[in-house]
PDB file of N, CA and C in Angstrom:
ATOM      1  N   UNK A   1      75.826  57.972  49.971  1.00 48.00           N
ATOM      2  CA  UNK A   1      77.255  57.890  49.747  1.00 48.00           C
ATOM      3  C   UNK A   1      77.654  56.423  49.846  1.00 48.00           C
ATOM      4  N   UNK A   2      78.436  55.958  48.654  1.00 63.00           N
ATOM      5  CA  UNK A   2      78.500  54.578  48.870  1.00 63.00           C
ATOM      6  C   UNK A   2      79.683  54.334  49.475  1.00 63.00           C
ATOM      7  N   UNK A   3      79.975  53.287  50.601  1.00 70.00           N
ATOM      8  CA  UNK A   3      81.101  53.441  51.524  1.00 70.00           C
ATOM      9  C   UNK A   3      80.736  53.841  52.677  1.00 70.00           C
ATOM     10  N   UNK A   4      80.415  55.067  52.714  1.00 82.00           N
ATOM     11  CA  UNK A   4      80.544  56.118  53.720  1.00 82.00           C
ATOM     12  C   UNK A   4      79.455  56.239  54.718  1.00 82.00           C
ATOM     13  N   UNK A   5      79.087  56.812  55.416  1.00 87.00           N
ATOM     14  CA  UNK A   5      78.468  57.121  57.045  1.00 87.00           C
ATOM     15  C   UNK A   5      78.209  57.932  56.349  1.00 87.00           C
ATOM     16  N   UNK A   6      76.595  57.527  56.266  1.00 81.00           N
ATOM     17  CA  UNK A   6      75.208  58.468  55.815  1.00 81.00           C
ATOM     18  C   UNK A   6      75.303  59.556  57.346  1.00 81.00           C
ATOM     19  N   UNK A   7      75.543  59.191  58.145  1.00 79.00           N
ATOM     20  CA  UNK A   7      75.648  60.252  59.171  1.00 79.00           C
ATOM     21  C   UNK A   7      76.925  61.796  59.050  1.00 79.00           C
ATOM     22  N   UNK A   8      77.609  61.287  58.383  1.00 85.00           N
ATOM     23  CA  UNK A   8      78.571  62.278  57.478  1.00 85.00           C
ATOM     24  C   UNK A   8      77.979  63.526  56.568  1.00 85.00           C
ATOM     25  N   UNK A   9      77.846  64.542  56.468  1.00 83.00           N
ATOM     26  CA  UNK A   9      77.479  65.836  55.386  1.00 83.00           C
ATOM     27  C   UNK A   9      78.673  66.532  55.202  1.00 83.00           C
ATOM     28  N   UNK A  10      78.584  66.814  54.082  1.00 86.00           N
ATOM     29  CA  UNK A  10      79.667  68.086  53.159  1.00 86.00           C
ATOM     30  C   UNK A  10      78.936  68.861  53.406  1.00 86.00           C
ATOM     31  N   UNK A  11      79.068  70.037  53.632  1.00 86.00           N
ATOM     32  CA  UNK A  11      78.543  71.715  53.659  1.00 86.00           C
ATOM     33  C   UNK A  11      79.415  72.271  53.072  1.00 86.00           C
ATOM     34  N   UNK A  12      79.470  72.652  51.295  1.00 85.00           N
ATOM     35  CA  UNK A  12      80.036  73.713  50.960  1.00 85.00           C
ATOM     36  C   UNK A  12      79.907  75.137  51.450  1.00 85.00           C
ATOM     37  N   UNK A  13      81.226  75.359  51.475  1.00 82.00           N
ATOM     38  CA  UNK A  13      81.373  77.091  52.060  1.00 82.00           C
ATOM     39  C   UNK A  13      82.302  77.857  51.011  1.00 82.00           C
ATOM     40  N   UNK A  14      82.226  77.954  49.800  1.00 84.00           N
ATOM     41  CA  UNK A  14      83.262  78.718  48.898  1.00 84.00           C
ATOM     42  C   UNK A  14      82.280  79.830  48.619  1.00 84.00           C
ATOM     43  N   UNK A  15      82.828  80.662  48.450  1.00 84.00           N
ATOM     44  CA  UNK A  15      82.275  81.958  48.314  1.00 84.00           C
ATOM     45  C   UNK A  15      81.165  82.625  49.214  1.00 84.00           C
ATOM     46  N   UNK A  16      81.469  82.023  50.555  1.00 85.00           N
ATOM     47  CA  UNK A  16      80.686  82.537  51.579  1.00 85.00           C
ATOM     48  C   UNK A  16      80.825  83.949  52.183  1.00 85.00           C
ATOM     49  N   UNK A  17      82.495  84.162  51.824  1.00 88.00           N
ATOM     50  CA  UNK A  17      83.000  85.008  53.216  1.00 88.00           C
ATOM     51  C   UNK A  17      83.481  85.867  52.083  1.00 88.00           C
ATOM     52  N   UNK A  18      83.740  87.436  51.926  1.00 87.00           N
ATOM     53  CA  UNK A  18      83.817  88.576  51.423  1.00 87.00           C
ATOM     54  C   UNK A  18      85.604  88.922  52.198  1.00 87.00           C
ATOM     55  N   UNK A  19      86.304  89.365  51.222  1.00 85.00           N
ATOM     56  CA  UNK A  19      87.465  89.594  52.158  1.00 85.00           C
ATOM     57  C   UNK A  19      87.402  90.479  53.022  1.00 85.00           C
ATOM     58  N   UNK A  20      86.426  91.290  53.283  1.00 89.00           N
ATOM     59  CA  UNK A  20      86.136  91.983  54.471  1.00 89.00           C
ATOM     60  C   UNK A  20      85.740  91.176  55.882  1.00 89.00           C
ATOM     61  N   UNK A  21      85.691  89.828  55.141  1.00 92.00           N
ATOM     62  CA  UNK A  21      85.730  89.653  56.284  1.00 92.00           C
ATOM     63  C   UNK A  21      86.271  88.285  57.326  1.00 92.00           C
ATOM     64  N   UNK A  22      87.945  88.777  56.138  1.00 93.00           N
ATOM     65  CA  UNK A  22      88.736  88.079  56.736  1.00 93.00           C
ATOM     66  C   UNK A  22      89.861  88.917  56.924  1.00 93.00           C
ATOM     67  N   UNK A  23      91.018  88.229  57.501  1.00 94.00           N
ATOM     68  CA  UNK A  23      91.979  89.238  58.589  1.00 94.00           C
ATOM     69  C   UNK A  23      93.363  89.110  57.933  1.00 94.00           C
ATOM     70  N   UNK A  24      93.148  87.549  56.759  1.00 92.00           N
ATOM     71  CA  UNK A  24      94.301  87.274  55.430  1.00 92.00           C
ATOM     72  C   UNK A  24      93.640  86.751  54.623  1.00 92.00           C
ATOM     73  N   UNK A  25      94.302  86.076  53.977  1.00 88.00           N
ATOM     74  CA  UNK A  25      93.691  85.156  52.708  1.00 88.00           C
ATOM     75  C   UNK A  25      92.242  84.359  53.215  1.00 88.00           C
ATOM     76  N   UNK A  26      93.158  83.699  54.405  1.00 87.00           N
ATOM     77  CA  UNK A  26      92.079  82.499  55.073  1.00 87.00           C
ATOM     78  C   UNK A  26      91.466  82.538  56.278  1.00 87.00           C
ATOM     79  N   UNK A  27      91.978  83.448  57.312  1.00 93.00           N
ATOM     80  CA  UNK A  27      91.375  83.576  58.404  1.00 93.00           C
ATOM     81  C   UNK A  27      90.633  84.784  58.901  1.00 93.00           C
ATOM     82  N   UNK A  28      88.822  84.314  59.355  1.00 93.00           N
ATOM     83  CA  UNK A  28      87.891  85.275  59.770  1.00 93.00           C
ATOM     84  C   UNK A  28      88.293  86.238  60.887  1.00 93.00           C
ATOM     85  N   UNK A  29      87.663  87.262  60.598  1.00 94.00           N
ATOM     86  CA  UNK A  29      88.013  87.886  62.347  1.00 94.00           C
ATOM     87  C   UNK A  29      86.824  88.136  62.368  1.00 94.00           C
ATOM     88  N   UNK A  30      85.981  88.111  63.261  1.00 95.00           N
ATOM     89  CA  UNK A  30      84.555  88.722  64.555  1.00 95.00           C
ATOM     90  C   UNK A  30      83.631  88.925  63.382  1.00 95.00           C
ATOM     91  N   UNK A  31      83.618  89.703  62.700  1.00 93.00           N
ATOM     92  CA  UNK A  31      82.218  89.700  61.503  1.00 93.00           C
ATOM     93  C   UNK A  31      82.014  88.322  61.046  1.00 93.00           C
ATOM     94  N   UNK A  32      83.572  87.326  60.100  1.00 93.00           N
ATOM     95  CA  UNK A  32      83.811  86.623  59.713  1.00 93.00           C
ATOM     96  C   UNK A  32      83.123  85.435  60.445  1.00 93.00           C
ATOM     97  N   UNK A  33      83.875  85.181  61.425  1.00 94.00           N
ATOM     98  CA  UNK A  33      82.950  84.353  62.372  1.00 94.00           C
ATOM     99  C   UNK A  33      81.191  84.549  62.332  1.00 94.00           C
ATOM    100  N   UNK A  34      80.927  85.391  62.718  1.00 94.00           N
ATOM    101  CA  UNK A  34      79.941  85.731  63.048  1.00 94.00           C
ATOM    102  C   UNK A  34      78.751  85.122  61.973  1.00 94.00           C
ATOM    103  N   UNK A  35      79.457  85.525  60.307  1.00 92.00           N
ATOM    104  CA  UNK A  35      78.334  85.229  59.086  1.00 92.00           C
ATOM    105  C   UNK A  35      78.455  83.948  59.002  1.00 92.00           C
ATOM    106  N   UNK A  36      79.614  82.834  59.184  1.00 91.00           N
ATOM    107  CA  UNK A  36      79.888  81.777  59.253  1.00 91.00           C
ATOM    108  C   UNK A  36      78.493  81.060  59.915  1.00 91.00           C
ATOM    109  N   UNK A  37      78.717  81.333  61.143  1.00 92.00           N
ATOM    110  CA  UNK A  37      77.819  80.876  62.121  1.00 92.00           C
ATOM    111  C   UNK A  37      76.452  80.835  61.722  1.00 92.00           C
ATOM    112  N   UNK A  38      76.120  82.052  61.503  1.00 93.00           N
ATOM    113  CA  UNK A  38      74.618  83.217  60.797  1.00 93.00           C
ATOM    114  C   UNK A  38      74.366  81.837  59.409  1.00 93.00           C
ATOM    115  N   UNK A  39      75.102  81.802  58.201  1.00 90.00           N
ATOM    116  CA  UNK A  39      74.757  81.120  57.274  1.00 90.00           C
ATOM    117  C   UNK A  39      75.286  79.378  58.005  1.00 90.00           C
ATOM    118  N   UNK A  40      75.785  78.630  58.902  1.00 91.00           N
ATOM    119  CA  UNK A  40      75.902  77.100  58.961  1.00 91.00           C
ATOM    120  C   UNK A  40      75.197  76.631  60.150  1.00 91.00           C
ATOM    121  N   UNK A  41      74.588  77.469  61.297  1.00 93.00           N
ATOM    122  CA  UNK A  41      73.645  77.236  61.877  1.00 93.00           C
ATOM    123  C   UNK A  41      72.635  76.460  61.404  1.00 93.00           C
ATOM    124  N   UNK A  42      71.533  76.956  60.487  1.00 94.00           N
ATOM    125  CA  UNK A  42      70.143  76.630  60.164  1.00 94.00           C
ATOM    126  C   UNK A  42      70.546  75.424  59.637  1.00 94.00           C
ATOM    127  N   UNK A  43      71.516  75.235  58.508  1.00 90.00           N
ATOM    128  CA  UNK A  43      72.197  73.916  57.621  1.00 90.00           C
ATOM    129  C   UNK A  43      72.341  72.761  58.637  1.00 90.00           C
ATOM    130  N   UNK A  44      72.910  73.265  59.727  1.00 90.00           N
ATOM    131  CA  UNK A  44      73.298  72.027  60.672  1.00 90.00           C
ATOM    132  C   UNK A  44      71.817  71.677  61.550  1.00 90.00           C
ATOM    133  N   UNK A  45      71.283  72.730  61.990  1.00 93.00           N
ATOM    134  CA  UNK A  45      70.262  72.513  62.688  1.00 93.00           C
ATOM    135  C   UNK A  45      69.240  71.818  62.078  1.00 93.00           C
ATOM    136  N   UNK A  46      69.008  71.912  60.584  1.00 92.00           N
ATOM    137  CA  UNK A  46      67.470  71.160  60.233  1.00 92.00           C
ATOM    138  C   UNK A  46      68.810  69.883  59.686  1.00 92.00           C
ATOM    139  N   UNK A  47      70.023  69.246  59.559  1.00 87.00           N
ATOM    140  CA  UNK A  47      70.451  68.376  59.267  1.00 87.00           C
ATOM    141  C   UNK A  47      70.317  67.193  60.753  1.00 87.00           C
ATOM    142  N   UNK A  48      70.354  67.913  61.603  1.00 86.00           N
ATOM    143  CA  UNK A  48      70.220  67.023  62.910  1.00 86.00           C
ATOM    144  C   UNK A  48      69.108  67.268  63.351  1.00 86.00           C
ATOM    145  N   UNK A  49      67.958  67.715  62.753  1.00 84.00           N
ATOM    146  CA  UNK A  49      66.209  67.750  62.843  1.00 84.00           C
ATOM    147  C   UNK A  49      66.139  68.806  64.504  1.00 84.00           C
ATOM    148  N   UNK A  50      66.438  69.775  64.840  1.00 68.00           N
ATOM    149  CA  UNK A  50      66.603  71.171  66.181  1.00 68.00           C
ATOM    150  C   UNK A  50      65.387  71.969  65.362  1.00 68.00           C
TER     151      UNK A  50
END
């Protein structure tokens, strides 16, 4: 990224979450959370080498 703090990542999340498993338009409830976590875990973890 030119400019920017190579220590910086984008993680797209569009079309992650199913409206089941959100509580409105935009906010998760308990499943929601849950797949969030489930799919940005591993992304973050091998991005900071865990």
């Amino acid at each position: 990224m030119a400019g920017g703090d190579a220590r910086v990542s984008f993680i797209g999340t569009t079309g992650r979450l199913g409206s089941g498993d959100l509580t409105d338009p935009v906010h998760p409830h308990e499943r929601g959370r849950r797949a969030i976590t489930d799919r940005l875990a591993p992304v973050i973890a091998a991005r900071i080498g865990s």
